[in-house]
Amino acid sequence: MIQRLPLAGVAGLLAVLLSGCAVGPEYQRPAVEIPAAFKEARLSTGETLQWKKAQPADSLARGRWWAVFQDPMLDSLEDQAMRANQDLKAAAARVEQARALKKTARSGLYPELTAGTGPTRQRTSDASPAGGATATLWRAQTGISYEVDLFGRVASHLDAASADAERARALYQSVMLALQADVAQAYFTLRQLDAEAMLYRDTVSLRRMSLNLLETRFQIGDIDELDVARARAELAAARSQALDIARQRAVAEHGLALLLGRAPSDFALPVQALHTISIDIPAGLPSSLLERRPDIAAAERAVAAANARIGAAKAAFFPQLALTGTFGFESSDLSDLVHWSSRSFILGPLAGTMLSLPLFDGGRRQSRMDQAQARYDEDVALYRQSVLNAFREVEDGLSTLRLLGEQTNVQDTAVASATRAAELSKTQYDAGSISYLEVIDADREVLRHRHTAVQLNGLRAHAAVRLIRAIGGGWDLS
């Protein structure tokens, strides 16, 4: 006697026999040439360039990298931004969306169960055996449907969704790192403007004192009115420049408030001059540190998702097996619906088509396959370009910090020399050897050199932040 296999046994047997038929390409991270050392390090050590594969490690902790600046106010602002910035919250919401889509894709691995009840009213044809009878049929049924993933279509969609979720998480980390850097940049901009404002405030005070002195000397006939007019012009110019600095600071403060998730009217930062920035970020950073950059990790995950979608597109060329069935009760009389004699069932594929395969679709499947392959090629190129951009940014940061440090030392000498020249010019003017115009020129040179020194210090702070951002956050892995 032949024993029949149940539907579940048939489905399980087919799944086991065909489980090795997945047609999607196996994912391999695109090869990228990454130097073992930066150009700045090789310039000083003569190190030979070596190459290795990229191994993104964006999940490594970066810590509170801004603490290297040793500024409690900056620490507080960064904490506020992490709690309240709306762009960061939007990025977090995108992560949750991607995770939900991953769960949706994962649901395809499991059967779908349904249940329903209700009446149907139908009339048969006059040519049918029932002779055009009209009847009401009551049903209470449960249904099951399941796609046997013969060629990896469902698995490929799940792989793509998983890679998309990881990419969303990496992009969230990228937004967070960008926000932290933007807060630090905005803060140092404000501090630089505060230093410039103090510089111009001192200049206005000195110019006012000089004007008072010259007006006194003019009244006693010691000098002519020309020197007084020039002093008044210099005082007005200094006041105008001070007002321009105040305008720039107000705009910068508003921008920082936005980063903190606050309205500009509710935020005010106390005035404090920028302290000297002298952070030693080593030029010999290992190139593997770039692998922690979240934007590179996001680009690599996009490649993985595109590769998985090639598998899904390729699986469409192969047969699709869908198992369906229903079990329940049906009766023409509602009172008889739950009787055992009213039971009914339908086994879909065993009674109809078991495997389905479109024979002609006008090239739709092939075009989808071509699109998936082209998208993969695009994402590979973008991934490699993101690595190149990252190394350019690090090289820019290292060279900028080095050259700014040298320029700052030279500028300090210029400030000291200009200050000494101004002192000598005032002595000569008091002795009647030179005109007041030369004194004004000497003071203007001091102001210009001090202003350049303040700007250089601000540039060094900004360059340090950009470099730390370029290497993916902090650089100490110990």
Coordinates of C-alpha atoms in Angstrom, one line a residue:
M1 CA 0.0 0.0 0.0
I2 CA 1.4 3.4 -1.0
Q3 CA 1.4 6.0 1.8
R4 CA 0.8 9.6 0.8
L5 CA 3.1 12.4 2.1
P6 CA 1.3 15.3 3.8
L7 CA 1.6 18.7 2.3
A8 CA 4.1 19.9 4.9
G9 CA 6.3 16.9 4.2
V10 CA 6.3 17.6 0.5
A11 CA 7.2 21.3 1.0
G12 CA 9.9 20.4 3.5
L13 CA 11.4 17.8 1.1
L14 CA 11.4 20.2 -1.8
A15 CA 13.0 22.9 0.3
V16 CA 15.8 20.6 1.4
L17 CA 16.4 19.3 -2.1
L18 CA 16.5 22.8 -3.7
S19 CA 18.1 24.8 -0.8
G20 CA 21.4 24.8 -2.6
C21 CA 20.0 26.5 -5.7
A22 CA 20.5 30.1 -4.7
V23 CA 21.6 32.0 -7.8
G24 CA 22.8 35.4 -6.3
P25 CA 26.4 36.4 -6.5
E26 CA 28.5 35.9 -3.3
Y27 CA 29.4 39.3 -1.9
Q28 CA 33.0 40.4 -1.7
R29 CA 34.0 43.8 -0.5
P30 CA 35.5 45.8 -3.4
A31 CA 39.3 45.9 -3.4
V32 CA 40.6 49.3 -2.5
E33 CA 44.2 50.4 -2.2
I34 CA 44.9 52.0 1.1
P35 CA 48.3 53.3 2.1
A36 CA 49.8 52.1 5.4
A37 CA 51.0 55.7 6.1
F38 CA 50.2 59.2 5.1
K39 CA 52.3 61.4 2.9
E40 CA 53.1 63.7 5.8
A41 CA 54.7 60.8 7.7
R42 CA 56.6 59.6 4.6
L43 CA 58.0 63.1 4.1
S44 CA 59.7 63.0 7.4
T45 CA 60.6 59.3 7.7
G46 CA 61.1 58.2 4.1
E47 CA 58.8 55.2 4.7
T48 CA 58.0 53.0 1.7
L49 CA 54.4 53.0 0.6
Q50 CA 52.5 49.7 1.3
W51 CA 49.0 48.7 0.5
K52 CA 46.3 46.7 2.2
K53 CA 42.5 46.0 2.0
A54 CA 40.0 48.2 3.7
Q55 CA 38.2 46.6 6.7
P56 CA 35.5 49.1 7.8
A57 CA 35.3 49.3 11.6
D58 CA 33.0 52.2 12.1
S59 CA 31.4 50.6 15.1
L60 CA 34.6 51.2 17.2
A61 CA 34.1 53.8 19.9
R62 CA 35.4 57.3 19.2
G63 CA 34.8 58.7 22.7
R64 CA 34.4 62.4 23.5
W65 CA 37.1 63.4 21.1
W66 CA 36.5 67.2 21.6
A67 CA 37.8 66.8 25.2
V68 CA 41.3 67.1 23.8
F69 CA 40.6 70.9 23.6
Q70 CA 40.1 71.0 27.4
D71 CA 37.3 73.4 27.2
P72 CA 34.4 72.8 29.6
M73 CA 32.0 75.1 27.7
L74 CA 32.6 73.1 24.5
D75 CA 32.0 69.8 26.4
S76 CA 28.6 71.2 27.6
L77 CA 27.6 72.4 24.1
E78 CA 28.4 69.0 22.6
D79 CA 26.3 67.3 25.2
Q80 CA 23.4 69.6 24.4
A81 CA 23.7 69.0 20.7
M82 CA 23.6 65.2 21.2
R83 CA 20.4 65.5 23.1
A84 CA 18.4 68.0 21.1
N85 CA 19.7 68.4 17.5
Q86 CA 16.8 67.7 15.2
D87 CA 18.9 66.5 12.2
L88 CA 20.4 63.8 14.5
K89 CA 16.9 62.8 15.6
A90 CA 15.8 62.5 12.0
A91 CA 18.8 60.3 11.2
A92 CA 17.9 58.1 14.2
A93 CA 14.4 57.8 12.8
R94 CA 15.8 56.7 9.4
V95 CA 17.7 54.0 11.2
E96 CA 14.4 52.7 12.7
Q97 CA 12.8 52.8 9.3
A98 CA 15.5 50.7 7.8
R99 CA 15.3 48.2 10.7
A100 CA 11.5 48.0 10.1
L101 CA 12.1 47.3 6.4
K102 CA 14.5 44.6 7.4
K103 CA 11.8 43.0 9.6
T104 CA 9.4 43.2 6.7
A105 CA 11.9 41.3 4.4
R106 CA 12.6 38.7 7.1
S107 CA 8.9 38.0 7.3
G108 CA 9.2 36.4 3.9
L109 CA 11.0 33.5 5.4
Y110 CA 7.9 32.4 7.3
P111 CA 4.4 31.3 6.2
E112 CA 1.5 33.7 6.4
L113 CA -1.6 32.7 8.3
T114 CA -5.0 34.2 7.8
A115 CA -8.5 33.7 9.2
G116 CA -11.9 34.9 8.1
T117 CA -15.6 34.3 8.2
G118 CA -18.6 35.5 6.3
P119 CA -21.4 34.7 3.8
T120 CA -21.2 34.7 0.0
R121 CA -24.3 35.0 -2.3
Q122 CA -24.0 33.3 -5.7
R123 CA -26.1 32.2 -8.7
T124 CA -25.0 29.4 -10.9
S125 CA -25.4 29.4 -14.7
D126 CA -28.6 28.1 -16.3
A127 CA -26.4 25.6 -18.2
S128 CA -24.9 24.2 -15.0
P129 CA -26.2 21.0 -13.3
A130 CA -27.8 23.2 -10.6
G131 CA -29.9 24.9 -13.3
G132 CA -29.4 28.5 -12.3
A133 CA -30.0 28.1 -8.6
T134 CA -29.3 30.9 -6.2
A135 CA -27.8 30.1 -2.8
T136 CA -26.0 31.7 0.2
L137 CA -22.9 29.9 1.5
W138 CA -21.4 30.6 4.9
R139 CA -17.6 30.1 5.5
A140 CA -15.3 30.1 8.4
Q141 CA -11.7 29.3 7.3
T142 CA -8.0 29.6 8.1
G143 CA -5.5 30.0 5.3
I144 CA -1.8 29.5 4.9
S145 CA 0.6 30.6 2.2
Y146 CA 4.3 30.1 1.9
E147 CA 6.9 30.8 -0.8
V148 CA 9.6 28.2 -0.8
D149 CA 12.8 30.2 -1.4
L150 CA 14.2 27.8 -4.1
F151 CA 16.6 30.2 -5.7
G152 CA 17.3 32.7 -3.0
R153 CA 14.9 35.5 -4.0
V154 CA 13.6 36.0 -0.5
A155 CA 17.0 35.6 1.1
S156 CA 18.5 38.2 -1.4
H157 CA 15.8 40.7 -0.4
L158 CA 16.6 40.1 3.2
D159 CA 20.4 40.5 2.6
A160 CA 19.7 43.8 0.8
A161 CA 17.5 45.0 3.7
S162 CA 20.1 44.0 6.3
A163 CA 22.8 45.9 4.4
D164 CA 20.5 48.9 4.1
A165 CA 19.9 48.8 7.8
E166 CA 23.6 48.7 8.5
R167 CA 24.1 51.6 6.0
A168 CA 21.4 53.7 7.8
R169 CA 23.2 53.1 11.1
A170 CA 26.5 54.1 9.5
L171 CA 24.9 57.3 8.1
Y172 CA 23.5 58.0 11.6
Q173 CA 27.1 57.8 12.9
S174 CA 28.2 60.1 10.1
V175 CA 25.5 62.7 10.9
M176 CA 26.6 62.5 14.6
L177 CA 30.2 63.0 13.8
A178 CA 29.4 65.9 11.4
L179 CA 27.2 67.5 14.1
Q180 CA 30.0 67.2 16.7
A181 CA 32.4 68.8 14.3
D182 CA 30.0 71.5 13.3
V183 CA 29.4 72.4 17.0
A184 CA 33.1 72.6 17.6
Q185 CA 33.7 74.7 14.5
A186 CA 30.9 77.1 15.4
Y187 CA 32.2 77.4 18.9
F188 CA 35.7 78.2 17.8
T189 CA 34.4 80.7 15.3
L190 CA 32.6 82.5 18.2
R191 CA 35.7 82.4 20.3
Q192 CA 37.8 83.8 17.5
L193 CA 35.3 86.6 17.0
D194 CA 35.4 87.3 20.7
A195 CA 39.2 87.6 20.5
E196 CA 38.9 90.0 17.6
A197 CA 36.2 92.0 19.4
M198 CA 38.5 92.4 22.4
L199 CA 41.3 93.4 20.1
Y200 CA 39.2 96.1 18.4
R201 CA 37.8 97.2 21.8
D202 CA 41.3 97.8 23.0
T203 CA 42.1 99.6 19.7
V204 CA 39.1 101.9 20.1
S205 CA 40.2 102.7 23.7
L206 CA 43.7 103.6 22.6
R207 CA 42.5 105.6 19.6
R208 CA 40.2 107.6 21.9
M209 CA 43.0 108.3 24.3
S210 CA 45.2 109.4 21.4
L211 CA 42.4 111.7 20.1
N212 CA 42.0 113.3 23.5
L213 CA 45.7 113.9 23.7
L214 CA 45.9 115.4 20.2
E215 CA 42.9 117.6 20.8
T216 CA 44.6 119.0 23.9
R217 CA 47.8 119.7 22.0
F218 CA 45.8 121.3 19.2
Q219 CA 44.1 123.6 21.6
I220 CA 47.4 124.9 23.0
G221 CA 48.7 125.3 19.5
D222 CA 51.3 122.5 19.7
I223 CA 50.0 120.8 16.5
D224 CA 47.8 121.6 13.6
E225 CA 44.3 120.3 12.9
L226 CA 45.4 117.7 10.4
D227 CA 46.7 115.3 13.0
V228 CA 43.4 115.7 14.9
A229 CA 41.3 114.9 11.8
R230 CA 43.4 111.8 11.1
A231 CA 43.0 110.6 14.7
R232 CA 39.2 111.0 14.5
A233 CA 39.2 109.1 11.2
E234 CA 41.2 106.2 12.8
L235 CA 38.8 106.1 15.8
A236 CA 35.7 105.9 13.5
A237 CA 37.3 103.2 11.4
A238 CA 38.1 101.1 14.6
R239 CA 34.5 101.5 15.8
S240 CA 33.2 100.4 12.4
Q241 CA 35.3 97.3 12.4
A242 CA 34.2 96.5 16.0
L243 CA 30.6 96.7 14.9
D244 CA 31.3 94.4 12.0
I245 CA 32.8 91.8 14.3
A246 CA 29.7 92.2 16.6
R247 CA 27.5 91.5 13.6
Q248 CA 29.4 88.4 12.6
R249 CA 29.3 87.1 16.2
A250 CA 25.5 87.5 16.3
V251 CA 25.1 85.4 13.2
A252 CA 27.5 82.8 14.4
E253 CA 25.7 82.5 17.7
H254 CA 22.4 82.0 16.0
G255 CA 23.9 79.2 13.9
L256 CA 25.3 77.5 17.0
A257 CA 21.8 77.7 18.7
L258 CA 20.3 75.9 15.7
L259 CA 22.9 73.1 16.1
L260 CA 21.9 72.8 19.7
G261 CA 18.2 72.4 18.8
R262 CA 17.4 75.8 20.4
A263 CA 15.8 79.0 19.1
P264 CA 18.4 81.8 18.8
S265 CA 16.3 84.0 21.1
D266 CA 16.8 81.5 23.9
F267 CA 20.5 81.1 23.6
A268 CA 23.4 83.3 24.5
L269 CA 27.1 82.4 24.8
P270 CA 29.2 84.4 27.2
V271 CA 32.1 86.3 25.7
Q272 CA 35.5 84.6 26.0
A273 CA 38.6 84.9 23.8
L274 CA 39.9 81.9 22.0
H275 CA 42.8 80.3 23.8
T276 CA 45.9 79.1 22.0
I277 CA 45.2 75.8 20.2
S278 CA 48.3 73.6 20.3
I279 CA 47.1 70.0 19.9
D280 CA 49.6 67.4 18.7
I281 CA 47.7 65.1 16.3
P282 CA 50.4 62.7 15.1
A283 CA 51.2 62.6 11.4
G284 CA 52.0 58.9 11.5
L285 CA 48.4 57.8 12.1
P286 CA 47.9 54.2 10.9
S287 CA 45.9 54.2 7.7
S288 CA 43.6 51.6 9.2
L289 CA 42.1 54.4 11.3
L290 CA 40.3 55.6 8.2
E291 CA 38.3 52.4 8.3
R292 CA 36.4 53.9 11.2
R293 CA 34.9 56.6 9.1
P294 CA 31.1 56.1 9.0
D295 CA 30.6 57.5 5.6
I296 CA 33.0 54.9 4.1
A297 CA 31.2 52.2 6.0
A298 CA 27.9 53.5 4.6
A299 CA 29.3 53.4 1.1
E300 CA 30.5 49.8 1.5
R301 CA 27.1 48.7 2.9
A302 CA 25.4 50.3 -0.2
V303 CA 27.6 48.0 -2.3
A304 CA 26.6 45.0 -0.3
A305 CA 22.9 45.9 -0.7
A306 CA 23.3 46.4 -4.5
N307 CA 25.0 43.0 -4.7
A308 CA 22.1 41.3 -2.9
R309 CA 19.6 43.0 -5.3
I310 CA 21.5 41.4 -8.2
G311 CA 20.7 38.1 -6.7
A312 CA 17.0 39.0 -6.3
A313 CA 16.9 40.1 -9.9
K314 CA 18.6 36.9 -11.1
A315 CA 16.2 34.7 -9.1
A316 CA 13.3 36.1 -11.2
F317 CA 14.5 34.1 -14.2
F318 CA 13.9 30.8 -12.3
P319 CA 10.7 29.1 -11.2
Q320 CA 8.8 30.3 -8.1
L321 CA 7.1 27.8 -5.8
A322 CA 4.2 29.0 -3.7
L323 CA 2.4 26.7 -1.3
T324 CA -1.1 27.7 -0.3
G325 CA -3.9 26.0 1.5
T326 CA -7.1 26.7 3.5
F327 CA -9.1 24.7 6.1
G328 CA -12.4 25.5 7.7
F329 CA -16.1 25.0 7.5
E330 CA -18.7 26.0 4.9
S331 CA -22.4 25.5 4.9
S332 CA -25.6 26.9 3.3
D333 CA -27.1 27.2 6.8
L334 CA -25.4 29.3 9.4
S335 CA -26.6 26.9 12.2
D336 CA -24.7 24.0 10.5
L337 CA -21.5 25.9 10.0
V338 CA -19.5 24.5 12.9
H339 CA -20.5 20.9 12.4
W340 CA -17.7 18.4 11.6
S341 CA -19.6 17.4 8.5
S342 CA -19.3 21.0 7.1
R343 CA -15.4 20.9 7.1
S344 CA -13.6 21.7 3.9
F345 CA -10.0 22.3 2.7
I346 CA -8.1 23.4 -0.4
L347 CA -4.5 22.6 -1.2
G348 CA -3.4 25.1 -3.8
P349 CA -0.3 23.9 -5.6
L350 CA -1.1 20.2 -5.4
A351 CA -4.4 20.9 -7.1
G352 CA -3.1 23.5 -9.6
T353 CA 0.1 24.9 -10.7
M354 CA 3.0 24.1 -8.4
L355 CA 5.8 26.0 -10.0
S356 CA 5.3 29.3 -11.9
L357 CA 7.7 30.8 -14.5
P358 CA 6.9 33.6 -16.9
L359 CA 7.9 32.6 -20.4
F360 CA 7.8 36.0 -22.0
D361 CA 7.7 39.5 -20.3
G362 CA 9.0 41.7 -23.1
G363 CA 12.5 42.0 -21.5
R364 CA 11.3 43.3 -18.1
R365 CA 13.3 40.8 -16.0
Q366 CA 16.4 41.4 -18.1
S367 CA 16.1 45.2 -17.7
R368 CA 15.8 44.8 -14.0
M369 CA 18.9 42.6 -14.0
D370 CA 20.8 45.2 -16.0
Q371 CA 19.6 48.0 -13.7
A372 CA 20.7 46.0 -10.6
Q373 CA 24.2 45.4 -12.1
A374 CA 24.6 49.1 -13.1
R375 CA 23.6 50.2 -9.6
Y376 CA 26.2 47.8 -8.2
D377 CA 28.9 49.3 -10.5
E378 CA 27.8 52.8 -9.4
D379 CA 28.0 52.0 -5.7
V380 CA 31.4 50.4 -6.1
A381 CA 32.7 53.5 -7.8
L382 CA 31.2 55.7 -5.1
Y383 CA 32.7 53.5 -2.4
R384 CA 36.2 53.8 -3.9
Q385 CA 35.8 57.5 -4.4
S386 CA 34.8 58.0 -0.8
V387 CA 38.0 56.3 0.3
L388 CA 40.1 58.6 -2.0
N389 CA 38.2 61.7 -0.6
A390 CA 38.9 60.5 2.9
F391 CA 42.6 60.3 2.4
R392 CA 42.7 63.7 0.7
E393 CA 40.9 65.2 3.7
V394 CA 43.4 63.7 6.1
E395 CA 46.4 64.7 4.0
D396 CA 44.9 68.3 3.8
G397 CA 44.4 68.3 7.6
L398 CA 47.9 67.1 8.4
S399 CA 49.7 69.5 6.1
T400 CA 47.4 72.4 7.1
L401 CA 48.1 71.9 10.8
R402 CA 51.9 71.6 10.2
L403 CA 52.1 74.7 8.0
L404 CA 49.8 76.7 10.3
G405 CA 52.0 75.9 13.2
E406 CA 55.0 77.2 11.4
Q407 CA 53.1 80.3 10.2
T408 CA 51.9 81.0 13.7
N409 CA 55.5 81.1 15.0
V410 CA 56.5 83.5 12.2
Q411 CA 53.5 85.6 12.9
D412 CA 54.3 85.9 16.6
T413 CA 57.7 87.3 15.6
A414 CA 55.9 89.8 13.4
V415 CA 53.6 90.9 16.2
A416 CA 56.5 91.5 18.5
S417 CA 58.4 93.4 15.9
A418 CA 55.4 95.6 15.0
T419 CA 54.7 96.3 18.6
R420 CA 58.3 97.4 19.2
A421 CA 58.2 99.6 16.0
A422 CA 55.0 101.3 17.3
E423 CA 56.6 102.1 20.7
L424 CA 59.6 103.6 18.9
S425 CA 57.4 105.7 16.6
K426 CA 55.5 107.2 19.5
T427 CA 58.8 108.1 21.2
Q428 CA 60.0 109.8 18.0
Y429 CA 56.6 111.6 17.6
D430 CA 56.8 112.9 21.2
A431 CA 60.3 114.2 20.4
G432 CA 59.0 115.9 17.3
S433 CA 61.1 113.7 14.9
I434 CA 58.1 112.3 12.9
S435 CA 54.5 113.2 12.1
Y436 CA 51.5 111.6 13.7
L437 CA 50.7 109.9 10.4
E438 CA 53.7 107.6 10.9
V439 CA 52.4 106.8 14.4
I440 CA 49.0 105.9 13.0
D441 CA 50.7 103.7 10.4
A442 CA 52.7 101.9 13.1
D443 CA 49.6 101.3 15.2
R444 CA 47.7 100.1 12.2
E445 CA 50.5 97.5 11.5
V446 CA 50.3 96.3 15.1
L447 CA 46.5 95.9 14.8
R448 CA 46.9 94.1 11.4
H449 CA 49.5 91.6 12.8
R450 CA 47.6 90.9 16.0
H451 CA 44.5 90.4 13.9
T452 CA 46.3 87.9 11.7
A453 CA 47.6 86.1 14.8
V454 CA 44.1 85.7 16.1
Q455 CA 42.9 84.5 12.8
L456 CA 45.7 82.0 12.6
N457 CA 44.8 80.6 16.0
G458 CA 41.2 80.2 14.8
L459 CA 42.3 78.5 11.6
R460 CA 44.4 76.0 13.7
A461 CA 41.4 75.2 15.8
H462 CA 39.2 74.7 12.8
A463 CA 41.9 72.6 11.1
A464 CA 42.3 70.4 14.1
V465 CA 38.5 69.7 14.2
R466 CA 38.5 68.9 10.4
L467 CA 41.4 66.5 10.8
I468 CA 39.7 64.7 13.7
R469 CA 36.5 64.4 11.7
A470 CA 38.5 63.2 8.7
I471 CA 40.0 60.3 10.7
G472 CA 36.6 59.3 12.0
G473 CA 36.7 60.8 15.4
G474 CA 39.4 60.3 18.1
W475 CA 42.7 58.6 17.2
D476 CA 43.7 56.9 20.4
L477 CA 42.6 53.2 20.2
S478 CA 44.2 52.2 23.5

